[in-house]
Coordinates of C-alpha atoms in Angstrom, one line a residue:
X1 CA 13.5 36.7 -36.0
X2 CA 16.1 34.0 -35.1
X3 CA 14.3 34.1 -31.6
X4 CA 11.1 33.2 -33.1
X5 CA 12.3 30.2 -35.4
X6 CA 14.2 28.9 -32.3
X7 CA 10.3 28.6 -30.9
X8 CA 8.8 27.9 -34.3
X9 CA 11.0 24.7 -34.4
X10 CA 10.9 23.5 -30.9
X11 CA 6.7 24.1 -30.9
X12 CA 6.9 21.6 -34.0
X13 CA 8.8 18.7 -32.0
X14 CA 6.6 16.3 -30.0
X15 CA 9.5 15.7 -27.7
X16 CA 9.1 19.0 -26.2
X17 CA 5.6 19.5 -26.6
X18 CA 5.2 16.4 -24.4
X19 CA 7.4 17.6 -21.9
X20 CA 5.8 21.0 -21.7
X21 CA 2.1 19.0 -21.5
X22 CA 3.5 17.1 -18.8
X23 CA 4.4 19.8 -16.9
X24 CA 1.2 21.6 -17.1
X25 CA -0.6 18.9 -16.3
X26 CA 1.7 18.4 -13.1
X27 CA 1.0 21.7 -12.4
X28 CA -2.9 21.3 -12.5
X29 CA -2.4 18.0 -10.2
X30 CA -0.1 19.2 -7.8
X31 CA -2.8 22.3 -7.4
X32 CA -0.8 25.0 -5.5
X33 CA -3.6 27.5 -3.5
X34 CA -4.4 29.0 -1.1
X35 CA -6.4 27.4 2.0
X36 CA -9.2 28.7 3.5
X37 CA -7.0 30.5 6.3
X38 CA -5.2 31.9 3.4
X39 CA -2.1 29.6 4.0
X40 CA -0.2 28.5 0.2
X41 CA -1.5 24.7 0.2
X42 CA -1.2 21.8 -2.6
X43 CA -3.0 18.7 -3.7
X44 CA 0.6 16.8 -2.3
X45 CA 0.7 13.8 -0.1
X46 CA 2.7 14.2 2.8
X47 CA 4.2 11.4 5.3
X48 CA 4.7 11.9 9.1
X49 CA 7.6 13.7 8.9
X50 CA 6.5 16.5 7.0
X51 CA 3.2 17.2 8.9
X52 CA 1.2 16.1 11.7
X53 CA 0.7 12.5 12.6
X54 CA 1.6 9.3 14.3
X55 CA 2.8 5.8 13.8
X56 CA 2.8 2.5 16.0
X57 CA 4.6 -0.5 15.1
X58 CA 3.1 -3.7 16.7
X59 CA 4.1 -7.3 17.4
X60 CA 2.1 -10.1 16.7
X61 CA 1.3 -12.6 19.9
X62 CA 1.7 -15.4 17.8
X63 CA 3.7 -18.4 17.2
X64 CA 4.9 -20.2 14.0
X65 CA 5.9 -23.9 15.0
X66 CA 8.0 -25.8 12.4
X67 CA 7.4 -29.6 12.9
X68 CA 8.2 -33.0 11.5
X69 CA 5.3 -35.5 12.2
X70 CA 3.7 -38.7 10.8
X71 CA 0.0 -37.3 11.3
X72 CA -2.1 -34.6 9.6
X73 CA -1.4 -31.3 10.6
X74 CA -4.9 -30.7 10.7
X75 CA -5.6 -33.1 13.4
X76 CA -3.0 -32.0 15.3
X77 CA -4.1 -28.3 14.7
X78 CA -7.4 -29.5 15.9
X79 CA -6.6 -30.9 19.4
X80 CA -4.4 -28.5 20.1
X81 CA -6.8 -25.8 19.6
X82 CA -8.9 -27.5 21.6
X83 CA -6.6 -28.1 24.9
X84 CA -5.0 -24.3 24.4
X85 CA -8.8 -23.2 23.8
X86 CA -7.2 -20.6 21.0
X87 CA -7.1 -20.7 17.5
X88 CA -4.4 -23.1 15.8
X89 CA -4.3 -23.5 12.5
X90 CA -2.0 -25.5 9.7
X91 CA -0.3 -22.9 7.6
X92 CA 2.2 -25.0 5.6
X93 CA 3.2 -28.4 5.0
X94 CA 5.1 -28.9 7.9
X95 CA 4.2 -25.4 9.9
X96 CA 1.6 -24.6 12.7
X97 CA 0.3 -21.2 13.4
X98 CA -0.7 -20.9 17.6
X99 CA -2.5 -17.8 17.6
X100 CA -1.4 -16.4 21.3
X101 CA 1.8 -15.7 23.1
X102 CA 3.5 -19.4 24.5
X103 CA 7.1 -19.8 25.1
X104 CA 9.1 -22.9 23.4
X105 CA 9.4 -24.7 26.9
X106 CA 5.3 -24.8 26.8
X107 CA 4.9 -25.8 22.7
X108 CA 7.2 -28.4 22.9
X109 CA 5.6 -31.0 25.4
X110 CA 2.4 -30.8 24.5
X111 CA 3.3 -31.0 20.3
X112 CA 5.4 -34.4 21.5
X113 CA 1.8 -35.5 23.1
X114 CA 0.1 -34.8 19.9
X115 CA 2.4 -36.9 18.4
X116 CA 4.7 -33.9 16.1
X117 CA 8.6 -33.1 17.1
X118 CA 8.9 -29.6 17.2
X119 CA 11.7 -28.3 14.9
X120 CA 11.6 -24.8 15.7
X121 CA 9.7 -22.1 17.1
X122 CA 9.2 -18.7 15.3
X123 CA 7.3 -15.5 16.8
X124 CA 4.7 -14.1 14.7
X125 CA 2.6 -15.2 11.9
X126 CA 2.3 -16.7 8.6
X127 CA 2.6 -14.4 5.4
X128 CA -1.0 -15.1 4.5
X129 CA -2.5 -14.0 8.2
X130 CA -0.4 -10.8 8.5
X131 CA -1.9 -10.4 4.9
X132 CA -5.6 -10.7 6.5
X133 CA -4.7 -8.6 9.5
X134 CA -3.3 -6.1 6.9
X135 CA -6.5 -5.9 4.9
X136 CA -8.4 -5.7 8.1
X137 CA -6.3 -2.6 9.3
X138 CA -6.9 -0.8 5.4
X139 CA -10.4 -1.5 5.9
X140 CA -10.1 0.4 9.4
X141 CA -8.8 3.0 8.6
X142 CA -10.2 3.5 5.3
X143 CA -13.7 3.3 6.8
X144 CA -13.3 5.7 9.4
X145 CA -12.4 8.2 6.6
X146 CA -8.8 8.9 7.4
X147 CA -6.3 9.9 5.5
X148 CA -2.7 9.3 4.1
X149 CA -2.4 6.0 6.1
X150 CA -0.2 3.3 5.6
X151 CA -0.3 -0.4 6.7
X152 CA 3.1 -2.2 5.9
X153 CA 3.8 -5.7 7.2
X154 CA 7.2 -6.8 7.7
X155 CA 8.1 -10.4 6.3
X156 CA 11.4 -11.8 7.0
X157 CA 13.0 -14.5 4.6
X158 CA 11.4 -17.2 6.5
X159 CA 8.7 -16.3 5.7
X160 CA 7.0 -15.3 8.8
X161 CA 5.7 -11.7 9.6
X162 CA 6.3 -10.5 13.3
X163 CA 5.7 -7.1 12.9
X164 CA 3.4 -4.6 11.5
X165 CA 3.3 -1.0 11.5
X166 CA 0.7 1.8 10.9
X167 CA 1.2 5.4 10.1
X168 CA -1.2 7.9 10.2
X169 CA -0.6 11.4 8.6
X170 CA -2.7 14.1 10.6
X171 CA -3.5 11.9 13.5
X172 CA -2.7 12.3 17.0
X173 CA -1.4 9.4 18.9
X174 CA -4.2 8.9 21.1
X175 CA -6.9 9.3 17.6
X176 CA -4.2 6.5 15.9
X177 CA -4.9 4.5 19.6
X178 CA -8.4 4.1 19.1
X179 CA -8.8 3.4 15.5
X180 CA -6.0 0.5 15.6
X181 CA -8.0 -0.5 18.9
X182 CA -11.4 0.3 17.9
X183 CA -13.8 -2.4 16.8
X184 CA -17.2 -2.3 14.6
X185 CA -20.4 -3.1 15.9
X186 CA -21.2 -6.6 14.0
X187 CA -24.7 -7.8 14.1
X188 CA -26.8 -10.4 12.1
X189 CA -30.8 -10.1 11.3
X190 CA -33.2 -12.2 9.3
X191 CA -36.1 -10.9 6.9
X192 CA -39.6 -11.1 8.3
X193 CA -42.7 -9.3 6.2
X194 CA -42.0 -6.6 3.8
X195 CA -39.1 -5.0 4.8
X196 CA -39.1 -5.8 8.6
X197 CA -36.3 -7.5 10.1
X198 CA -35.1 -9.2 13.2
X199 CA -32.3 -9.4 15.8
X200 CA -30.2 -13.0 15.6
X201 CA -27.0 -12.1 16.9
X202 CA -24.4 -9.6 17.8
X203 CA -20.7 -9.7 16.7
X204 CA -19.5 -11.2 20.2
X205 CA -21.2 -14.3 19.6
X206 CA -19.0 -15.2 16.4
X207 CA -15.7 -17.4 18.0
X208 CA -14.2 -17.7 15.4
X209 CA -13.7 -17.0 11.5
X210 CA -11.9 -19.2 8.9
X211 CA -9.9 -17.5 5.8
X212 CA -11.6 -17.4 2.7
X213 CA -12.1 -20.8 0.6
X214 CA -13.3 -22.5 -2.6
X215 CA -16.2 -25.3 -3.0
X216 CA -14.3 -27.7 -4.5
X217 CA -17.7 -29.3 -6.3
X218 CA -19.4 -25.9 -7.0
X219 CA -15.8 -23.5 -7.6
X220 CA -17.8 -20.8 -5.1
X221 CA -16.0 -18.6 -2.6
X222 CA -17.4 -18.3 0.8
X223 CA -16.9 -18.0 4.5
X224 CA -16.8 -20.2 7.5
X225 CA -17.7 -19.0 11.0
X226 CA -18.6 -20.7 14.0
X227 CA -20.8 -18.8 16.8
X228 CA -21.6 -20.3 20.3
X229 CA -24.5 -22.4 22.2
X230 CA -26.5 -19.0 23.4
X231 CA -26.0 -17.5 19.5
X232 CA -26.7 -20.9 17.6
X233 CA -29.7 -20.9 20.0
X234 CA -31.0 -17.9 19.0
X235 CA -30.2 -17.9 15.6
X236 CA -32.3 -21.4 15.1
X237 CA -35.4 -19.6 16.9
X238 CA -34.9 -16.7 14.9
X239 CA -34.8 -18.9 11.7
X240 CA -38.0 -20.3 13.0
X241 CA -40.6 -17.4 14.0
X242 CA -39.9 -15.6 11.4
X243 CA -40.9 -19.1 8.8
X244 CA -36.7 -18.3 7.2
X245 CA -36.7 -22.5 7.8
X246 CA -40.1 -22.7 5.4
X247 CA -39.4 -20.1 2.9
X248 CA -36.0 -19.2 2.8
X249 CA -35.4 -17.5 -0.5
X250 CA -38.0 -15.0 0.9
X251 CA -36.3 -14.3 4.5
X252 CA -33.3 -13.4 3.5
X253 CA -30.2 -13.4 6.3
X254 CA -28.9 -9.8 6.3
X255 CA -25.5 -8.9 8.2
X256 CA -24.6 -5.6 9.2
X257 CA -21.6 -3.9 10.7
X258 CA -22.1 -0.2 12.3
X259 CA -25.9 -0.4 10.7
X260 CA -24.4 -0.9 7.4
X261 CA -25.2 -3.8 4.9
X262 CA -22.1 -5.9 4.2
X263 CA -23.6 -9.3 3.4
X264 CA -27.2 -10.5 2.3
X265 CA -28.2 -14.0 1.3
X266 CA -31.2 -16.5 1.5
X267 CA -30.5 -19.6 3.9
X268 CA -29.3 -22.8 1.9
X269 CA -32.1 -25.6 2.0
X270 CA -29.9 -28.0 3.8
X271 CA -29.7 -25.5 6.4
X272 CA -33.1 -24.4 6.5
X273 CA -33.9 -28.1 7.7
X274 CA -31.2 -28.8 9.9
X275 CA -32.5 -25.6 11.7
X276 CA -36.2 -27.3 12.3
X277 CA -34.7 -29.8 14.5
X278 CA -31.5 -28.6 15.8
X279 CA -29.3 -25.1 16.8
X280 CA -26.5 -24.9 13.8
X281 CA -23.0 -23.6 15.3
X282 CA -21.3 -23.9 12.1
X283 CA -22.0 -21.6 9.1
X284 CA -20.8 -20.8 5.7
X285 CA -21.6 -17.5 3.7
X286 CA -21.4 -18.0 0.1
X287 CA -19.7 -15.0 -2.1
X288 CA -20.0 -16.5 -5.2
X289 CA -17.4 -17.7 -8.2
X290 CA -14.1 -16.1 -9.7
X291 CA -12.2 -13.4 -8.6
X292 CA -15.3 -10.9 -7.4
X293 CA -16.5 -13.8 -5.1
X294 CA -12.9 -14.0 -3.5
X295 CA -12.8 -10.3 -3.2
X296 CA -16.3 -10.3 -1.5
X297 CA -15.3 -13.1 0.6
X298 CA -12.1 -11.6 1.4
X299 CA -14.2 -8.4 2.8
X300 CA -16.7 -10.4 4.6
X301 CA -13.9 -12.4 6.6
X302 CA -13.1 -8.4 7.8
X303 CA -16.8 -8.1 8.3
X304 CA -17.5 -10.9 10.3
X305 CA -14.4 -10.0 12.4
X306 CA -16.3 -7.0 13.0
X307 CA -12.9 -5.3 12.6
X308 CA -11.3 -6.9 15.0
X309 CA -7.8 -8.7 14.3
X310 CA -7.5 -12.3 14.2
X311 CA -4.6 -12.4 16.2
X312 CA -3.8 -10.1 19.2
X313 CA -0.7 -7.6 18.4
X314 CA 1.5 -5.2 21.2
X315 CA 2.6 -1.7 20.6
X316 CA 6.1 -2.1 21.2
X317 CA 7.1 1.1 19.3
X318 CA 5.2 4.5 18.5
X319 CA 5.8 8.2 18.0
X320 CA 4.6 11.2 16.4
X321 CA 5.3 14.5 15.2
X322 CA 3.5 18.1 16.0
X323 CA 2.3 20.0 13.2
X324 CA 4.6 22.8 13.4
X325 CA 7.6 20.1 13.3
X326 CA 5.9 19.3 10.3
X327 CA 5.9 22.6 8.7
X328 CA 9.6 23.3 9.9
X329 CA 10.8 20.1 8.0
X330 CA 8.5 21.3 4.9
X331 CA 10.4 24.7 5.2
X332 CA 14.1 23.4 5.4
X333 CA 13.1 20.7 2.4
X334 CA 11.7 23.4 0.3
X335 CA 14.5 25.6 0.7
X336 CA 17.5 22.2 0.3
X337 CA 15.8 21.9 -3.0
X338 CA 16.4 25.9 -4.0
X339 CA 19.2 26.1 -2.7
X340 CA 20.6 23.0 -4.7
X341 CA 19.1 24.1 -7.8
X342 CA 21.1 27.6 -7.6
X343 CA 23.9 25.8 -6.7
X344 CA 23.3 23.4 -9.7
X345 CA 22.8 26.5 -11.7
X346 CA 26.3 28.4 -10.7
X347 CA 28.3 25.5 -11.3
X348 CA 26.9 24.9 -14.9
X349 CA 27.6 28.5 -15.6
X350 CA 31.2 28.3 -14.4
X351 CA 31.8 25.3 -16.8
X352 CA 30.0 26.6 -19.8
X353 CA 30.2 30.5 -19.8
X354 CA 27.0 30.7 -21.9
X355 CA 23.8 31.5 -20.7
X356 CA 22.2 29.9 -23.4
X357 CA 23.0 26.8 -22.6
X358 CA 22.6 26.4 -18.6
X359 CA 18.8 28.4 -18.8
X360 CA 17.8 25.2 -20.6
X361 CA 19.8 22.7 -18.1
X362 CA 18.4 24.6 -15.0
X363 CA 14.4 25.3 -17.0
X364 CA 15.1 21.3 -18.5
X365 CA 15.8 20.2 -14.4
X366 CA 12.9 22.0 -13.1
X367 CA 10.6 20.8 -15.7
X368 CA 11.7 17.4 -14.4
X369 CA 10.8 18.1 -10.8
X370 CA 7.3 18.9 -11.6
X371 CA 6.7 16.4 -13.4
X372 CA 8.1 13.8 -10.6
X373 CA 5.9 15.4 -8.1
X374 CA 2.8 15.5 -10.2
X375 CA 3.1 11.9 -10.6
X376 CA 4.0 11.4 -7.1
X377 CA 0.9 13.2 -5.8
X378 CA -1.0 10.4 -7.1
X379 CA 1.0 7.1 -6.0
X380 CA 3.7 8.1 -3.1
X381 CA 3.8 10.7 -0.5
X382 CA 6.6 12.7 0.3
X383 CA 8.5 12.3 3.5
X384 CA 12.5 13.5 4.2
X385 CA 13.4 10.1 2.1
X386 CA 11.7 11.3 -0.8
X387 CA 12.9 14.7 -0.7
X388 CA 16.5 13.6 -0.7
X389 CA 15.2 11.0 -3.6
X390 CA 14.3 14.5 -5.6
X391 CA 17.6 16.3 -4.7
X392 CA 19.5 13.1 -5.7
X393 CA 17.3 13.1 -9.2
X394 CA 18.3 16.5 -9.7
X395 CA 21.8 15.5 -9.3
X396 CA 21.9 13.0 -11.6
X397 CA 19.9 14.6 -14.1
X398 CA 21.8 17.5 -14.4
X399 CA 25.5 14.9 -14.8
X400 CA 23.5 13.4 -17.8
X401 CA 22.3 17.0 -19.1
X402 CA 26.3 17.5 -19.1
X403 CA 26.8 13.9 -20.8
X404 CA 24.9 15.4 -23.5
X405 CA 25.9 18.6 -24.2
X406 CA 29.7 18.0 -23.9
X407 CA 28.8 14.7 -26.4
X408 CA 27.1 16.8 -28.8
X409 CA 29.7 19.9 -28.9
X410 CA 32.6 18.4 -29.3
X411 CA 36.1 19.7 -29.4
X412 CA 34.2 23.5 -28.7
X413 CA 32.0 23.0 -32.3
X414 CA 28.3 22.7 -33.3
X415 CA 28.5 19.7 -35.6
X416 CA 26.2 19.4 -38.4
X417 CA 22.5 18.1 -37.7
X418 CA 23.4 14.1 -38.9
X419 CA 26.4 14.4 -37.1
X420 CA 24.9 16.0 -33.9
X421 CA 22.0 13.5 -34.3
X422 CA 24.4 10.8 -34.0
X423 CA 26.4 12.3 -30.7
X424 CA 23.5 12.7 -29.2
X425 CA 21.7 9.1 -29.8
X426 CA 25.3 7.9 -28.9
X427 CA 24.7 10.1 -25.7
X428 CA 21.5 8.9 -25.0
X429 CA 22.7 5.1 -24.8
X430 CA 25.1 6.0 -22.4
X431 CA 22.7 7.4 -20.2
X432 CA 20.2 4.8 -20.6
X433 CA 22.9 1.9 -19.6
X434 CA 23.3 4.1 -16.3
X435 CA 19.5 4.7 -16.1
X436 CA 19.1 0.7 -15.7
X437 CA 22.0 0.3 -13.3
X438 CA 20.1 3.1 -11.0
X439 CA 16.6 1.1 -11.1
X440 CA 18.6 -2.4 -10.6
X441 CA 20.3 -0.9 -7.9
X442 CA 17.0 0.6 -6.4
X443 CA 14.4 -2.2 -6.8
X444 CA 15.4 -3.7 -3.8
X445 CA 14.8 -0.8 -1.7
X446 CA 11.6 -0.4 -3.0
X447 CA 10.2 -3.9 -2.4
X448 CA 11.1 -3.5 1.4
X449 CA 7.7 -2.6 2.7
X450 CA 9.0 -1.0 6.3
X451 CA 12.5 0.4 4.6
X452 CA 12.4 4.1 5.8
X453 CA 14.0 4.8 2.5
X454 CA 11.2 3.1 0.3
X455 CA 10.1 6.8 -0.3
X456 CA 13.5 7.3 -1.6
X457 CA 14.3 4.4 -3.8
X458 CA 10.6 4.9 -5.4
X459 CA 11.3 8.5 -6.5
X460 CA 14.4 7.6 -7.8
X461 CA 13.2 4.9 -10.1
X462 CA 10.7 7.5 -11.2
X463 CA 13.0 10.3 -11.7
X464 CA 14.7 8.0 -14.1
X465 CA 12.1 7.0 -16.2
X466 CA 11.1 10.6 -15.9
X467 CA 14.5 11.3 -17.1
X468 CA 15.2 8.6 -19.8
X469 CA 11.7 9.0 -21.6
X470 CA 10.9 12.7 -21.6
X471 CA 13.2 14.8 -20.6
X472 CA 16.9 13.9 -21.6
X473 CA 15.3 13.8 -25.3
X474 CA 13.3 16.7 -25.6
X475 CA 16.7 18.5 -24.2
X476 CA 18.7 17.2 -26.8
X477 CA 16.2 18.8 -29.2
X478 CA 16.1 22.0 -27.0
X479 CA 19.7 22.4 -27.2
X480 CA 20.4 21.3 -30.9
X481 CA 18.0 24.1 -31.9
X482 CA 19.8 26.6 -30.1
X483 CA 23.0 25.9 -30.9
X484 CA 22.3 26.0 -34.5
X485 CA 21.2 29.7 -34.1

């Protein structure tokens, strides 16, 4: 009967029927079954080093040029793209991007002919083009239907991005090869009659596409792109025959990229009659207003690139690792994680003597796990970082599992319920003050984008807040009801 009130009373506190809803629910998400080939499978995202898969790390062949100058940096941008025949841009007040490989020796005479004194030269790119060739390499991959992929750029605290690394879970090195190499097929066609359409212009006549920007009179997102002579040609004749110059809401200019629609709009009318008497080289694509249009015109910049990235990169790192490496490191985390939970488990005992107080530690620990991982299958896969991140949760949760129990019985007595109410809010603050020194001390680690022990400082920070709001309380309650039996 005592067993049965113990239940009775802990079924009637929300603390612990969260916690047990959680871990159902983790359960359900984390979906443990068997596969097909009747191997045990889960719904769990795994990183490279516990399955199959690759990663390259690349450098960008790019320049960031610090300089102090009288002129606009745009018309210095502008001649020097010109004379390098490559794409320069201004990316700062006083910064230049040169988007290929050139030694300091060449930059700095011909930035003292433009009339700018070089301050210093920095390999790689600006924040904001390793953010474009980072969208461009999520769209890649994404499109190609792969899986578990990661993209992280690495920024250093000048603010210039020099590297930029891709990991592919469950792709061999030469698959990972081709989709960081591979580009789209890009082509442009105009509307006709009815539903007919006609060639303009392939991707490889674009030469070159501008970053996203805002009509200052009209607040509209949109793209500039330039194409060459032969395309501009062909575009105006296109523009013509099919009568896109006469009535252009009704012959609409439709871009594709590997036969897919990615962009369709009627020509403007100051376009339509510049095209009557001349070839246009320059172009704009209109997205519209607010934050859809910048997203659409963030895409189309991709599009237009045809996948391709605006500035050339070098493998100068890669690896992999074979499946059944993979399922050996899945093995030894597996058992690490037992094997400290027993250990957990035998060293409680030895303190307490009473079984029914390190069940609930050890069942209170576990619970913790599965909830961790069900959130995690959601937002973070697991590599050997985050294993150890789950082993050192374990850890600390069962020292604060101890914080409370020793709080709440003592000098070797079960206190009254105010009195054990107050021990254990008392114990609860201590843990919480620890709680925020773990997360301080993690945040860091987690903001790193190419830190191999991200995966470790994110499960940590949720292991806490696992911890802290749903587990530490609902074993307070656990234990206070068993102690008063």
């Amino acid at each position: 009967m005592k067993e049965d009130s113990v239940l009775k009373k802990l079924s009637r506190d929300w603390r612990v029927v969260l916690m047990v809803a959680l871990v159902i629910f983790s359960v359900i998400a984390i979906g443990p079954h068997f596969d097909e080939n009747g191997q045990f499978a889960t719904n769990l995202q795994y990183g490279l080093d516990l399955q199959e898969g690759s990663w390259l790390q690349m450098e960008f062949q790019a320049e960031v040029v610090t300089v102090q100058t009288g002129q606009p940096l745009q018309e210095i941008a502008a001649n020097l793209s010109e004379q390098l025949d490559a794409e320069v841009l201004p990316v700062g007040p006083d910064q230049i991007e040169v988007r290929m490989p050139m030694t300091e020796a060449e930059l700095r005479p011909l930035f003292e002919q433009a009339g700018a004194e070089v301050v210093a030269v920095n390999q790689g790119v600006s924040k904001e083009t390793a953010e474009s060739v980072k969208r461009v390499l999520d769209e890649k991959v994404n499109s190609l239907g792969t899986k578990d992929a990661r993209v992280n750029v690495l920024t250093g605290l000048n603010g210039i991005t020099r590297y930029v690394r891709v990991e592919l879970a469950g792709v061999d090195m030469e698959t990972a090869n081709e989709i960081v190499g591979k580009q789209g097929k890009f082509e442009i066609r105009v509307e006709t009659t009815g539903d007919q359409t006609q060639h303009v212009l392939f991707g490889d006549s674009i030469t070159s596409v501008s970053t996203p920007e805002k009509d200052p009179h009209y607040g509209k997102w949109g793209v500039s792109f330039t194409i060459d002579e032969a395309g501009a040609k062909a575009f105006q004749e296109a523009a013509i025959s099919s009568n896109a110059v006469n009535d252009p809401q009704n012959h609409e200019l439709i871009m594709y990229l590997d036969n897919e629609t990615v962009y369709s709009a009627p020509l403007t009318v100051e376009l339509a009659n510049s095209l009557k008497a001349n070839p246009v080289r320059s172009l704009t694509a209109t997205t519209g207003t607010g934050d859809e249009g910048l997203e659409k015109a963030m895409n189309l910049e991709i599009h237009l690139r045809a996948g391709s990235l605006p500035v050339d990169v070098k493998v100068v790192g890669s690896g992999s690792v074979s499946a059944a490496l993979g399922d050996y490191f899945k093995i030894l985390s597996f058992l690490a994680a037992v094997l400290a939970l027993i250990v957990v488990g035998v060293v409680i005992y030895y303190r307490y003597r009473e079984p029914s107080i390190v069940l609930p530690m050890v069942m209170t620990t576990l619970a913790e796990i599965l909830i961790l991982l069900g959130i995690a299958r959601f937002i973070q896969q697991l590599d050997l970082a985050s294993i150890a991140g789950i082993i050192a949760v374990m850890g600390t949760g069962i020292d604060q599992l101890v914080v409370i129990t020793d709080e709440v019985l003592h000098e070797g007595r079960v206190p009254s319920p105010s009195v054990y109410l107050k021990r254990l809010g008392r114990a609860l603050g201590i843990i919480m003050v620890a709680a925020s020194t773990t997360i301080i001390a993690m945040l860091p680690l987690a903001l790193m984008d190419l830190s191999t022990l991200r995966g470790f400082a994110i499960i940590t920070i949720l292991g806490v807040f696992v911890g802290v709001l749903i587990t530490r309380p609902a074993y307070g309650k656990i234990i206070m009801a068993i102690l008063s039996k």
